[in-house]
Amino acid sequence: ECRRAVVAGTRRRVLGLNGKSARILFNTGAGQHILKNPLVVNSIIEKAALRRTDVVLEVGPGTGNLTVKMLEKVKKVIACEIDPRLVGELQKRVQGTCLANKLEIKVGDVLKTDLPFFDACVANLPYQISSPFVFKLLLHRPFFRCAILMFQREFALRLVAKPGSKLYCRLSINTQLLARVDHLMKVGKNNFKPPPKVESSVVRIEPKNPPPPINFQEWDGLVRIAFVRKNKTLSAAFKSSAVEQLLDHNYRIHCSLHNAEIPENFKISEKIQTVLEDTGYSEKRARSMDIDDFIRLLHGFNSEGIHFS
């Protein structure tokens, strides 16, 4: 009965008396592309393997097609929505049903607020927040079990790209350092209203727990330098004057903290090249280096007092 009430209420609002769609003008510039195909909605929920006791985080619930289905299966859904119009639609959709007390809506920019506790994250994300949201998720504590997220196809393929692949980049290696990432399925543009200009994909992200024993800011500092020109040798990438200035500054702070003397004729460029040669990475290119390669390289720099954050 509860389910019938939700479905009936939704139909009254989404379809007018003449059978035509109710007029919500979606803001495509803000990534508002509503997932309308119930088969895709069901498939996403099935792949999330949700449990009765789960608290689920949803970002960009839109008109609630995913939300309502999840509310039927879990303890609670926390939906983060920035558009007050869609918040109103979502509230109306569950109003007066047994699902209403299982839904919590947070209004505002999810990137500017602290994430609540949750067991799983399931979302058809606004595509322009994909990268910052992935890292907000992966650095979130306490750990969550998994995230099932809809992304622009190319972004999804970058997340899972391996060394040597054309799409392999800083995003790939940073995500794979912190999580196991799997491409689950492709979703065509006609499954959305209004249709986006690009194809989409659903990805599963499972954080590594415990996480690797690495300072992520240090790691990202190194990877950022290496991937600015991923086809250049590391020897060439580290010859940038901006990179040398940063590492020289950090090295002097390190020496000061450890009461170590710096020789008068000291040149950071020579020290950098020595580390690159000693570790065997001087002529390597970021495009073909894996996580273990970067861990070894970071250790090589750190052991010589060169830091990236």
Tab-separated table of C-alpha atoms in Angstrom:
chain	number	residue	atom	x	y	z
A	1	GLU	CA	0.000	0.000	0.000
A	2	CYS	CA	2.844	2.362	0.889
A	3	ARG	CA	4.485	1.645	-2.471
A	4	ARG	CA	1.188	2.242	-4.329
A	5	ALA	CA	0.779	5.595	-2.567
A	6	VAL	CA	4.288	6.681	-3.603
A	7	VAL	CA	3.786	5.586	-7.219
A	8	ALA	CA	0.339	7.224	-7.455
A	9	GLY	CA	1.590	10.467	-5.915
A	10	THR	CA	4.538	10.532	-8.288
A	11	ARG	CA	2.323	9.953	-11.313
A	12	ARG	CA	-0.050	12.792	-10.342
A	13	ARG	CA	2.841	15.240	-10.103
A	14	VAL	CA	4.973	14.099	-13.027
A	15	LEU	CA	2.045	13.703	-15.413
A	16	GLY	CA	-0.639	16.361	-15.742
A	17	LEU	CA	-4.351	15.536	-16.280
A	18	ASN	CA	-3.788	15.584	-20.039
A	19	GLY	CA	-0.963	13.033	-19.730
A	20	LYS	CA	1.726	15.579	-20.573
A	21	SER	CA	4.818	16.008	-18.446
A	22	ALA	CA	4.695	18.502	-15.583
A	23	ARG	CA	6.911	21.484	-16.334
A	24	ILE	CA	10.121	21.322	-14.401
A	25	LEU	CA	12.802	23.069	-16.405
A	26	PHE	CA	15.971	21.164	-15.648
A	27	ASN	CA	19.203	23.136	-15.400
A	28	THR	CA	21.530	21.144	-17.647
A	29	GLY	CA	24.326	23.639	-16.914
A	30	ALA	CA	24.185	22.400	-13.313
A	31	GLY	CA	24.268	18.778	-14.500
A	32	GLN	CA	20.533	18.108	-14.076
A	33	HIS	CA	19.897	15.062	-16.251
A	34	ILE	CA	17.253	12.899	-14.576
A	35	LEU	CA	17.675	9.128	-14.926
A	36	LYS	CA	14.270	8.034	-16.269
A	37	ASN	CA	14.734	4.378	-17.308
A	38	PRO	CA	13.440	2.124	-14.465
A	39	LEU	CA	15.526	-0.810	-15.760
A	40	VAL	CA	18.732	1.194	-15.300
A	41	VAL	CA	17.562	2.411	-11.874
A	42	ASN	CA	16.900	-1.188	-10.780
A	43	SER	CA	20.221	-2.387	-12.173
A	44	ILE	CA	22.157	0.295	-10.241
A	45	ILE	CA	20.379	-0.624	-6.991
A	46	GLU	CA	20.996	-4.331	-7.585
A	47	LYS	CA	24.721	-3.727	-8.126
A	48	ALA	CA	24.907	-1.708	-4.902
A	49	ALA	CA	23.852	-4.853	-2.945
A	50	LEU	CA	22.084	-2.687	-0.353
A	51	ARG	CA	21.166	-4.085	3.062
A	52	ARG	CA	18.120	-3.403	5.258
A	53	THR	CA	20.373	-1.798	7.890
A	54	ASP	CA	22.180	0.552	5.452
A	55	VAL	CA	22.347	4.320	5.587
A	56	VAL	CA	22.772	5.446	1.963
A	57	LEU	CA	24.177	8.771	0.759
A	58	GLU	CA	22.700	10.061	-2.517
A	59	VAL	CA	24.022	13.174	-4.260
A	60	GLY	CA	21.806	14.943	-6.796
A	61	PRO	CA	18.592	12.930	-6.238
A	62	GLY	CA	16.675	15.004	-8.818
A	63	THR	CA	13.000	14.000	-8.781
A	64	GLY	CA	13.747	10.900	-6.691
A	65	ASN	CA	13.604	7.959	-9.132
A	66	LEU	CA	16.593	6.270	-7.445
A	67	THR	CA	15.717	7.637	-4.000
A	68	VAL	CA	12.264	6.059	-3.734
A	69	LYS	CA	13.522	2.632	-4.849
A	70	MET	CA	16.316	2.767	-2.255
A	71	LEU	CA	13.973	3.901	0.520
A	72	GLU	CA	12.035	0.652	0.024
A	73	LYS	CA	15.190	-1.377	0.720
A	74	VAL	CA	17.263	0.445	3.348
A	75	LYS	CA	17.095	1.956	6.827
A	76	LYS	CA	17.674	5.554	5.669
A	77	VAL	CA	18.612	7.667	2.624
A	78	ILE	CA	20.445	10.976	3.098
A	79	ALA	CA	19.870	12.949	-0.119
A	80	CYS	CA	22.055	15.998	-0.864
A	81	GLU	CA	20.420	18.441	-3.297
A	82	ILE	CA	21.432	21.999	-4.179
A	83	ASP	CA	18.254	22.988	-6.103
A	84	PRO	CA	15.323	23.987	-3.812
A	85	ARG	CA	12.799	23.205	-6.593
A	86	LEU	CA	13.917	19.577	-6.733
A	87	VAL	CA	13.999	19.380	-2.935
A	88	GLY	CA	10.296	20.330	-3.021
A	89	GLU	CA	9.553	17.653	-5.640
A	90	LEU	CA	11.331	15.004	-3.587
A	91	GLN	CA	9.513	15.972	-0.393
A	92	LYS	CA	6.141	15.878	-2.155
A	93	ARG	CA	6.928	12.494	-3.642
A	94	VAL	CA	7.183	10.750	-0.250
A	95	GLN	CA	4.822	13.013	1.712
A	96	GLY	CA	2.148	11.063	3.604
A	97	THR	CA	3.801	7.675	2.885
A	98	CYS	CA	5.654	5.281	5.178
A	99	LEU	CA	8.894	6.176	3.381
A	100	ALA	CA	8.895	9.824	4.488
A	101	ASN	CA	10.546	9.213	7.878
A	102	LYS	CA	13.386	7.249	6.222
A	103	LEU	CA	14.424	10.209	4.038
A	104	GLU	CA	16.709	13.021	5.212
A	105	ILE	CA	17.347	15.860	2.751
A	106	LYS	CA	20.411	18.078	3.066
A	107	VAL	CA	20.047	21.260	1.005
A	108	GLY	CA	23.262	22.831	-0.293
A	109	ASP	CA	26.558	22.193	-2.075
A	110	VAL	CA	27.839	18.740	-1.117
A	111	LEU	CA	31.434	19.827	-1.817
A	112	LYS	CA	31.218	22.574	0.825
A	113	THR	CA	29.695	20.482	3.614
A	114	ASP	CA	30.981	17.652	5.795
A	115	LEU	CA	29.688	14.269	4.689
A	116	PRO	CA	27.534	12.413	7.228
A	117	PHE	CA	28.102	8.787	8.296
A	118	PHE	CA	26.910	6.351	5.597
A	119	ASP	CA	27.390	2.707	4.589
A	120	ALA	CA	27.050	3.127	0.825
A	121	CYS	CA	26.855	5.973	-1.687
A	122	VAL	CA	24.597	5.606	-4.734
A	123	ALA	CA	24.294	8.579	-7.077
A	124	ASN	CA	23.679	9.882	-10.572
A	125	LEU	CA	26.208	12.676	-10.012
A	126	PRO	CA	26.169	16.124	-11.614
A	127	TYR	CA	29.145	15.481	-13.913
A	128	GLN	CA	30.977	18.745	-13.209
A	129	ILE	CA	31.595	17.729	-9.576
A	130	SER	CA	32.842	14.213	-10.439
A	131	SER	CA	36.551	14.637	-9.652
A	132	PRO	CA	36.348	16.683	-6.424
A	133	PHE	CA	33.525	14.469	-5.140
A	134	VAL	CA	35.460	11.235	-5.753
A	135	PHE	CA	38.364	12.499	-3.617
A	136	LYS	CA	36.052	13.892	-0.953
A	137	LEU	CA	34.562	10.394	-0.768
A	138	LEU	CA	37.889	8.564	-0.714
A	139	LEU	CA	39.345	10.738	2.054
A	140	HIS	CA	36.121	10.473	4.118
A	141	ARG	CA	36.256	8.759	7.517
A	142	PRO	CA	34.873	6.503	8.862
A	143	PHE	CA	35.124	4.195	5.843
A	144	PHE	CA	32.040	3.330	3.798
A	145	ARG	CA	31.520	-0.062	2.145
A	146	CYS	CA	31.140	0.954	-1.486
A	147	ALA	CA	29.963	3.661	-3.894
A	148	ILE	CA	27.980	3.044	-7.099
A	149	LEU	CA	28.252	6.224	-9.162
A	150	MET	CA	27.141	7.403	-12.594
A	151	PHE	CA	29.793	9.360	-14.469
A	152	GLN	CA	30.443	10.751	-17.918
A	153	ARG	CA	31.844	7.789	-19.936
A	154	GLU	CA	35.313	9.227	-20.502
A	155	PHE	CA	35.695	10.154	-16.814
A	156	ALA	CA	34.681	6.602	-15.829
A	157	LEU	CA	37.251	5.127	-18.231
A	158	ARG	CA	39.952	7.396	-16.772
A	159	LEU	CA	39.140	6.089	-13.280
A	160	VAL	CA	39.834	2.486	-14.345
A	161	ALA	CA	42.660	3.164	-16.870
A	162	LYS	CA	45.903	1.185	-16.469
A	163	PRO	CA	49.544	2.257	-17.101
A	164	GLY	CA	50.250	2.533	-20.825
A	165	SER	CA	46.610	3.331	-21.673
A	166	LYS	CA	45.910	6.598	-23.516
A	167	LEU	CA	43.464	7.633	-20.747
A	168	TYR	CA	45.831	6.825	-17.847
A	169	CYS	CA	46.342	9.991	-15.807
A	170	ARG	CA	46.733	11.447	-12.313
A	171	LEU	CA	43.039	10.746	-11.626
A	172	SER	CA	43.576	7.031	-12.468
A	173	ILE	CA	46.555	6.451	-10.202
A	174	ASN	CA	45.241	8.534	-7.285
A	175	THR	CA	41.890	6.743	-7.292
A	176	GLN	CA	43.469	3.310	-7.633
A	177	LEU	CA	45.893	4.060	-4.784
A	178	LEU	CA	42.953	4.569	-2.415
A	179	ALA	CA	40.311	2.223	-3.838
A	180	ARG	CA	39.398	-0.719	-5.995
A	181	VAL	CA	37.536	0.628	-9.045
A	182	ASP	CA	35.375	-1.360	-11.493
A	183	HIS	CA	33.455	-0.297	-14.599
A	184	LEU	CA	29.993	-1.889	-14.228
A	185	MET	CA	27.919	-0.809	-17.209
A	186	LYS	CA	27.416	1.703	-19.992
A	187	VAL	CA	24.320	3.919	-19.969
A	188	GLY	CA	23.183	5.594	-23.203
A	189	LYS	CA	22.175	9.263	-23.270
A	190	ASN	CA	18.516	8.450	-24.077
A	191	ASN	CA	18.035	7.014	-20.581
A	192	PHE	CA	18.042	10.572	-19.211
A	193	LYS	CA	15.699	13.542	-19.356
A	194	PRO	CA	16.857	15.836	-20.830
A	195	PRO	CA	19.488	13.693	-22.607
A	196	PRO	CA	23.091	14.827	-21.940
A	197	LYS	CA	25.467	15.414	-24.843
A	198	VAL	CA	27.738	12.534	-23.743
A	199	GLU	CA	27.406	8.828	-22.961
A	200	SER	CA	27.574	7.675	-19.342
A	201	SER	CA	28.897	4.762	-17.293
A	202	VAL	CA	28.298	3.308	-13.837
A	203	VAL	CA	31.357	2.592	-11.688
A	204	ARG	CA	31.836	0.781	-8.374
A	205	ILE	CA	34.392	2.272	-5.952
A	206	GLU	CA	35.442	0.292	-2.858
A	207	PRO	CA	37.875	2.109	-0.545
A	208	LYS	CA	40.941	0.154	0.560
A	209	ASN	CA	40.555	-0.488	4.275
A	210	PRO	CA	43.063	-0.120	5.824
A	211	PRO	CA	44.347	2.565	3.425
A	212	PRO	CA	47.948	2.430	2.129
A	213	PRO	CA	50.427	3.854	4.690
A	214	ILE	CA	51.155	6.925	2.578
A	215	ASN	CA	50.740	10.650	3.200
A	216	PHE	CA	48.267	11.440	0.403
A	217	GLN	CA	49.287	15.131	0.146
A	218	GLU	CA	52.922	14.059	-0.372
A	219	TRP	CA	51.898	11.403	-2.865
A	220	ASP	CA	49.665	13.775	-4.841
A	221	GLY	CA	52.418	16.418	-4.923
A	222	LEU	CA	54.777	13.947	-6.621
A	223	VAL	CA	52.145	12.538	-8.999
A	224	ARG	CA	51.020	16.044	-9.992
A	225	ILE	CA	54.562	16.944	-11.136
A	226	ALA	CA	55.008	13.661	-13.016
A	227	PHE	CA	51.671	13.876	-14.875
A	228	VAL	CA	51.807	17.553	-15.944
A	229	ARG	CA	53.472	16.188	-19.102
A	230	LYS	CA	52.951	12.437	-18.755
A	231	ASN	CA	54.841	11.669	-21.995
A	232	LYS	CA	58.001	13.481	-20.839
A	233	THR	CA	60.757	11.671	-18.990
A	234	LEU	CA	60.776	12.330	-15.235
A	235	SER	CA	64.226	13.880	-15.663
A	236	ALA	CA	62.659	16.526	-17.950
A	237	ALA	CA	59.512	16.946	-15.810
A	238	PHE	CA	61.574	17.808	-12.721
A	239	LYS	CA	63.651	20.455	-14.550
A	240	SER	CA	60.815	22.979	-14.394
A	241	SER	CA	61.886	26.083	-12.455
A	242	ALA	CA	58.594	26.119	-10.512
A	243	VAL	CA	59.162	22.510	-9.407
A	244	GLU	CA	62.769	23.235	-8.416
A	245	GLN	CA	61.719	26.307	-6.400
A	246	LEU	CA	59.035	24.339	-4.538
A	247	LEU	CA	61.318	21.414	-3.702
A	248	ASP	CA	64.197	23.715	-2.737
A	249	HIS	CA	61.869	25.572	-0.339
A	250	ASN	CA	60.610	22.288	1.160
A	251	TYR	CA	64.163	20.898	1.450
A	252	ARG	CA	65.365	23.969	3.370
A	253	ILE	CA	62.431	23.646	5.787
A	254	HIS	CA	63.257	19.946	6.262
A	255	CYS	CA	66.931	20.748	7.011
A	256	SER	CA	65.935	23.519	9.415
A	257	LEU	CA	63.605	21.177	11.339
A	258	HIS	CA	66.318	18.513	11.570
A	259	ASN	CA	69.226	20.923	12.306
A	260	ALA	CA	70.976	19.767	9.130
A	261	GLU	CA	73.513	22.045	7.425
A	262	ILE	CA	73.094	22.948	3.769
A	263	PRO	CA	76.379	23.272	1.809
A	264	GLU	CA	77.080	26.696	0.274
A	265	ASN	CA	77.212	25.353	-3.261
A	266	PHE	CA	73.992	23.299	-2.820
A	267	LYS	CA	71.765	22.928	-5.904
A	268	ILE	CA	68.377	21.244	-5.590
A	269	SER	CA	68.465	20.338	-9.300
A	270	GLU	CA	71.526	18.127	-8.747
A	271	LYS	CA	69.948	16.416	-5.748
A	272	ILE	CA	66.749	15.747	-7.699
A	273	GLN	CA	68.663	14.200	-10.607
A	274	THR	CA	70.692	12.040	-8.204
A	275	VAL	CA	67.501	10.634	-6.658
A	276	LEU	CA	65.982	9.974	-10.092
A	277	GLU	CA	69.109	8.159	-11.275
A	278	ASP	CA	69.610	6.181	-8.047
A	279	THR	CA	65.996	4.958	-8.109
A	280	GLY	CA	66.210	4.115	-11.815
A	281	TYR	CA	63.373	6.439	-12.861
A	282	SER	CA	65.286	9.228	-14.597
A	283	GLU	CA	64.269	8.111	-18.102
A	284	LYS	CA	60.874	6.667	-17.178
A	285	ARG	CA	57.602	8.366	-18.152
A	286	ALA	CA	54.576	8.767	-15.890
A	287	ARG	CA	52.265	7.252	-18.539
A	288	SER	CA	53.846	3.807	-17.986
A	289	MET	CA	54.496	3.891	-14.214
A	290	ASP	CA	52.264	2.035	-11.758
A	291	ILE	CA	51.488	2.599	-8.065
A	292	ASP	CA	54.498	0.575	-6.861
A	293	ASP	CA	56.821	2.660	-9.074
A	294	PHE	CA	55.560	5.915	-7.541
A	295	ILE	CA	55.756	4.505	-3.993
A	296	ARG	CA	59.433	3.612	-4.582
A	297	LEU	CA	60.137	7.011	-6.114
A	298	LEU	CA	58.421	8.877	-3.260
A	299	HIS	CA	60.427	6.865	-0.731
A	300	GLY	CA	63.616	7.710	-2.652
A	301	PHE	CA	62.884	11.455	-2.478
A	302	ASN	CA	61.700	11.416	1.149
A	303	SER	CA	64.749	9.481	2.346
A	304	GLU	CA	66.919	12.309	0.916
A	305	GLY	CA	64.845	14.978	2.692
A	306	ILE	CA	62.909	16.066	-0.411
A	307	HIS	CA	59.196	16.522	0.267
A	308	PHE	CA	56.208	17.486	-1.875
A	309	SER	CA	53.833	19.074	0.655
